[in-house]
Amino acid sequence: MLKLRELPFDAAHNAVVSKQTCDYHHGKHHATYVANLNKLTESGEFAGKGLYEIVTASSGGLFNNAAQVYNHDFYWDCIAKPSEPSVELKSALAENFADFKSEFLAAATAHFGSGWVWLAYDPKSGKLCIKATQNAATPVTEGLVPLLVVDVWEHAYYIDEHNARPKYLEKFYAGINWEFVSSAYEWAKKEGLGSVKFYIDELHGRD
C-alpha cells in the first residue's frame, strides 16, 4: 500500500507556493490520487505491484491515478529549494537549447488546459527536450527520463495567483531545486529509465 510522501520543504516558509496551496495541493489532491490508487489495486492484475510497474503498464483510470502520484512526487522535489545547476547540466542545457529558461516558461505558459511541462532526457539520443503532457500523462511512458517538471493544473497556482499562471511560473523557476535536477540528470545518463524506478522505489518501495 502506498503512502502519501511528505513534502521535502517547509510549506510555511518557501517562496514558490503558499502553505494554503500546499494544504490543498499536497494534502488533498495528491493524497486523493494515493487513496484512489490503493483502492484500485486492492485486487486484480496490479495488486502488489510497484508504482513504476503500474505507471508503465496500466491504462485508463488506474494509470491516471498512478501517474498523478508519480508526477506530484517528482514535482515536489523540483521546487522550493533554490540552487544552481551542476556544471555538467549547465553545459547540456546550453548545448540543447538556445535559451532554456525562456523556452521552458513559454511552453508552460502556452500549455492549454491541465497538465505538466517537463525537462526530460532521452536515453536513446542522449539529448534533452522540453515535453508538454496533458492531464496525467508522463514522459516515462515514452521512454524519456524526467529531470524537472512544473505542474500547470490550475490547482497548483490558483489559490496564490488566481489566473496569473505566468506569475506562478516565474516564482517556480526562481525556486527550482537544481541540485535535485542535476542529480536526476546524472543518474539518467547512467541508468536511463532505471533511474526512474530507483527514484520511485526510494520513495515508496514495496510492501
Tab-separated table of C-alpha atoms in Angstrom:
chain	number	residue	atom	x	y	z
A	1	MET	CA	0.000	0.000	0.000
A	2	LEU	CA	1.346	3.390	-0.991
A	3	LYS	CA	1.595	6.254	1.448
A	4	LEU	CA	1.476	9.959	0.671
A	5	ARG	CA	5.034	11.229	0.661
A	6	GLU	CA	5.988	14.101	2.927
A	7	LEU	CA	6.815	17.459	1.401
A	8	PRO	CA	10.595	17.880	1.066
A	9	PHE	CA	10.432	21.558	2.083
A	10	ASP	CA	8.779	23.760	4.683
A	11	ALA	CA	5.326	24.560	3.336
A	12	ALA	CA	5.042	27.645	5.547
A	13	HIS	CA	8.351	29.204	4.526
A	14	ASN	CA	9.111	28.952	0.829
A	15	ALA	CA	8.927	31.471	-1.990
A	16	VAL	CA	7.129	29.327	-4.572
A	17	VAL	CA	3.752	28.274	-3.164
A	18	SER	CA	1.840	29.160	-0.023
A	19	LYS	CA	1.073	26.835	2.864
A	20	GLN	CA	-2.601	27.028	1.898
A	21	THR	CA	-1.774	25.821	-1.608
A	22	CYS	CA	0.332	23.013	-0.154
A	23	ASP	CA	-2.509	22.035	2.189
A	24	TYR	CA	-4.862	21.633	-0.761
A	25	HIS	CA	-2.459	20.509	-3.474
A	26	HIS	CA	-0.486	18.025	-1.394
A	27	GLY	CA	-2.909	17.289	1.430
A	28	LYS	CA	-5.991	16.842	-0.732
A	29	HIS	CA	-5.250	16.432	-4.473
A	30	HIS	CA	-2.082	14.353	-4.138
A	31	ALA	CA	-3.499	12.424	-1.192
A	32	THR	CA	-6.626	11.563	-3.178
A	33	TYR	CA	-4.576	10.051	-6.007
A	34	VAL	CA	-2.748	7.881	-3.480
A	35	ALA	CA	-6.009	6.766	-1.841
A	36	ASN	CA	-7.641	6.036	-5.210
A	37	LEU	CA	-4.650	4.033	-6.387
A	38	ASN	CA	-4.650	1.925	-3.242
A	39	LYS	CA	-8.337	1.121	-3.738
A	40	LEU	CA	-7.846	0.292	-7.409
A	41	THR	CA	-5.006	-2.125	-6.650
A	42	GLU	CA	-6.573	-3.991	-3.747
A	43	SER	CA	-7.113	-6.858	-6.176
A	44	GLY	CA	-6.636	-7.658	-9.834
A	45	GLU	CA	-3.698	-7.594	-12.211
A	46	PHE	CA	-1.792	-4.839	-10.419
A	47	ALA	CA	-2.320	-5.932	-6.819
A	48	GLY	CA	1.040	-5.944	-5.090
A	49	LYS	CA	2.819	-4.259	-7.989
A	50	GLY	CA	5.159	-1.322	-7.504
A	51	LEU	CA	4.268	2.172	-8.667
A	52	TYR	CA	6.766	2.091	-11.538
A	53	GLU	CA	5.226	-1.102	-12.912
A	54	ILE	CA	1.727	0.364	-12.653
A	55	VAL	CA	2.663	3.632	-14.363
A	56	THR	CA	4.396	1.867	-17.251
A	57	ALA	CA	1.878	-0.928	-17.829
A	58	SER	CA	-1.609	0.295	-16.856
A	59	SER	CA	-4.230	2.368	-18.641
A	60	GLY	CA	-7.440	4.291	-18.019
A	61	GLY	CA	-8.323	5.384	-14.509
A	62	LEU	CA	-5.661	3.213	-12.925
A	63	PHE	CA	-2.945	4.861	-14.998
A	64	ASN	CA	-4.333	8.331	-14.314
A	65	ASN	CA	-4.103	7.893	-10.557
A	66	ALA	CA	-0.737	6.113	-10.609
A	67	ALA	CA	0.854	8.652	-12.932
A	68	GLN	CA	-0.511	11.535	-10.897
A	69	VAL	CA	1.057	10.066	-7.753
A	70	TYR	CA	4.425	9.925	-9.521
A	71	ASN	CA	4.046	13.304	-11.247
A	72	HIS	CA	3.301	15.025	-7.944
A	73	ASP	CA	6.040	13.155	-6.084
A	74	PHE	CA	8.520	14.436	-8.644
A	75	TYR	CA	7.135	17.968	-8.738
A	76	TRP	CA	7.611	18.482	-5.005
A	77	ASP	CA	11.268	17.537	-5.289
A	78	CYS	CA	11.783	20.080	-8.074
A	79	ILE	CA	10.668	23.166	-6.165
A	80	ALA	CA	11.278	25.446	-3.207
A	81	LYS	CA	15.000	24.805	-2.739
A	82	PRO	CA	16.776	27.422	-4.882
A	83	SER	CA	20.187	26.231	-6.009
A	84	GLU	CA	22.426	26.140	-9.057
A	85	PRO	CA	22.631	23.512	-11.811
A	86	SER	CA	25.747	21.376	-11.914
A	87	VAL	CA	28.454	22.313	-14.413
A	88	GLU	CA	27.510	19.227	-16.427
A	89	LEU	CA	23.822	20.144	-16.546
A	90	LYS	CA	24.554	23.787	-17.402
A	91	SER	CA	26.635	22.592	-20.327
A	92	ALA	CA	23.895	20.235	-21.502
A	93	LEU	CA	21.235	22.947	-21.297
A	94	ALA	CA	23.413	25.310	-23.327
A	95	GLU	CA	24.053	22.588	-25.901
A	96	ASN	CA	20.403	21.579	-26.310
A	97	PHE	CA	18.604	24.939	-26.055
A	98	ALA	CA	19.207	28.467	-27.291
A	99	ASP	CA	17.641	29.831	-24.084
A	100	PHE	CA	16.295	27.120	-21.802
A	101	LYS	CA	14.508	29.402	-19.334
A	102	SER	CA	12.558	31.310	-21.971
A	103	GLU	CA	11.721	28.131	-23.920
A	104	PHE	CA	10.606	26.237	-20.823
A	105	LEU	CA	8.486	29.084	-19.486
A	106	ALA	CA	6.975	29.728	-22.920
A	107	ALA	CA	5.929	26.071	-23.187
A	108	ALA	CA	4.423	26.158	-19.692
A	109	THR	CA	2.617	29.450	-20.297
A	110	ALA	CA	1.150	28.265	-23.598
A	111	HIS	CA	0.130	24.808	-22.384
A	112	PHE	CA	-3.615	24.529	-22.935
A	113	GLY	CA	-5.704	23.127	-20.120
A	114	SER	CA	-4.427	20.831	-17.390
A	115	GLY	CA	-1.099	19.066	-17.442
A	116	TRP	CA	2.635	19.276	-16.972
A	117	VAL	CA	5.720	20.650	-18.698
A	118	TRP	CA	8.942	18.678	-18.326
A	119	LEU	CA	12.638	18.809	-18.982
A	120	ALA	CA	13.468	15.244	-19.952
A	121	TYR	CA	16.448	13.166	-21.042
A	122	ASP	CA	16.231	10.787	-23.994
A	123	PRO	CA	18.445	7.749	-23.268
A	124	LYS	CA	18.465	6.768	-26.947
A	125	SER	CA	19.806	10.061	-28.298
A	126	GLY	CA	21.464	11.460	-25.190
A	127	LYS	CA	19.596	14.722	-25.811
A	128	LEU	CA	17.497	16.915	-23.539
A	129	CYS	CA	14.000	18.019	-24.551
A	130	ILE	CA	11.074	20.061	-23.272
A	131	LYS	CA	7.966	17.909	-23.217
A	132	ALA	CA	4.401	19.051	-22.524
A	133	THR	CA	1.889	16.418	-21.393
A	134	GLN	CA	-1.862	16.625	-20.903
A	135	ASN	CA	-3.693	15.652	-17.740
A	136	ALA	CA	-1.865	12.720	-16.065
A	137	ALA	CA	0.443	11.793	-18.937
A	138	THR	CA	4.141	11.427	-18.143
A	139	PRO	CA	7.245	11.218	-20.390
A	140	VAL	CA	8.181	7.949	-18.688
A	141	THR	CA	5.718	6.044	-20.881
A	142	GLU	CA	7.514	7.424	-23.954
A	143	GLY	CA	10.891	6.187	-22.787
A	144	LEU	CA	12.039	9.598	-21.555
A	145	VAL	CA	13.568	10.258	-18.142
A	146	PRO	CA	12.109	13.276	-16.288
A	147	LEU	CA	14.608	15.757	-14.855
A	148	LEU	CA	12.355	18.713	-13.995
A	149	VAL	CA	8.611	19.314	-14.049
A	150	VAL	CA	6.208	22.164	-13.473
A	151	ASP	CA	2.574	21.472	-12.664
A	152	VAL	CA	0.253	23.672	-14.715
A	153	TRP	CA	-3.028	22.290	-13.434
A	154	GLU	CA	-4.925	25.276	-12.043
A	155	HIS	CA	-4.945	23.818	-8.540
A	156	ALA	CA	-1.145	24.259	-8.485
A	157	TYR	CA	-1.386	28.040	-8.504
A	158	TYR	CA	-4.964	29.328	-8.368
A	159	ILE	CA	-5.118	29.965	-4.612
A	160	ASP	CA	-1.948	32.052	-4.748
A	161	GLU	CA	-2.035	33.668	-8.175
A	162	HIS	CA	-5.627	33.164	-9.393
A	163	ASN	CA	-5.463	33.023	-13.196
A	164	ALA	CA	-1.962	34.568	-13.453
A	165	ARG	CA	-0.097	31.436	-14.490
A	166	PRO	CA	2.986	33.392	-15.712
A	167	LYS	CA	3.458	34.882	-12.225
A	168	TYR	CA	3.409	31.389	-10.696
A	169	LEU	CA	5.854	30.173	-13.332
A	170	GLU	CA	8.346	32.930	-12.563
A	171	LYS	CA	8.217	32.014	-8.863
A	172	PHE	CA	8.570	28.357	-9.789
A	173	TYR	CA	11.630	28.997	-11.919
A	174	ALA	CA	13.296	31.156	-9.258
A	175	GLY	CA	12.774	28.353	-6.732
A	176	ILE	CA	13.913	25.349	-8.760
A	177	ASN	CA	15.819	22.745	-6.783
A	178	TRP	CA	18.621	22.478	-9.337
A	179	GLU	CA	20.585	20.163	-7.049
A	180	PHE	CA	17.807	17.591	-7.422
A	181	VAL	CA	17.525	18.189	-11.171
A	182	SER	CA	21.290	17.837	-11.593
A	183	SER	CA	21.269	14.584	-9.655
A	184	ALA	CA	18.394	13.291	-11.780
A	185	TYR	CA	20.415	14.135	-14.901
A	186	GLU	CA	23.485	12.356	-13.584
A	187	TRP	CA	21.503	9.202	-12.822
A	188	ALA	CA	19.535	9.385	-16.078
A	189	LYS	CA	22.793	9.277	-18.034
A	190	LYS	CA	23.987	6.280	-16.034
A	191	GLU	CA	20.815	4.233	-15.679
A	192	GLY	CA	18.254	5.506	-18.193
A	193	LEU	CA	14.707	4.591	-17.196
A	194	GLY	CA	16.164	2.511	-14.391
A	195	SER	CA	16.769	5.786	-12.575
A	196	VAL	CA	13.010	6.463	-12.602
A	197	LYS	CA	12.273	3.092	-10.996
A	198	PHE	CA	15.002	3.691	-8.419
A	199	TYR	CA	13.536	7.110	-7.554
A	200	ILE	CA	10.026	5.672	-7.151
A	201	ASP	CA	11.197	2.701	-5.092
A	202	GLU	CA	13.211	5.000	-2.821
A	203	LEU	CA	10.008	6.911	-2.039
A	204	HIS	CA	7.512	4.070	-1.916
A	205	GLY	CA	9.296	0.732	-2.003
A	206	ARG	CA	7.060	-2.299	-1.884
A	207	ASP	CA	5.047	-3.847	0.937
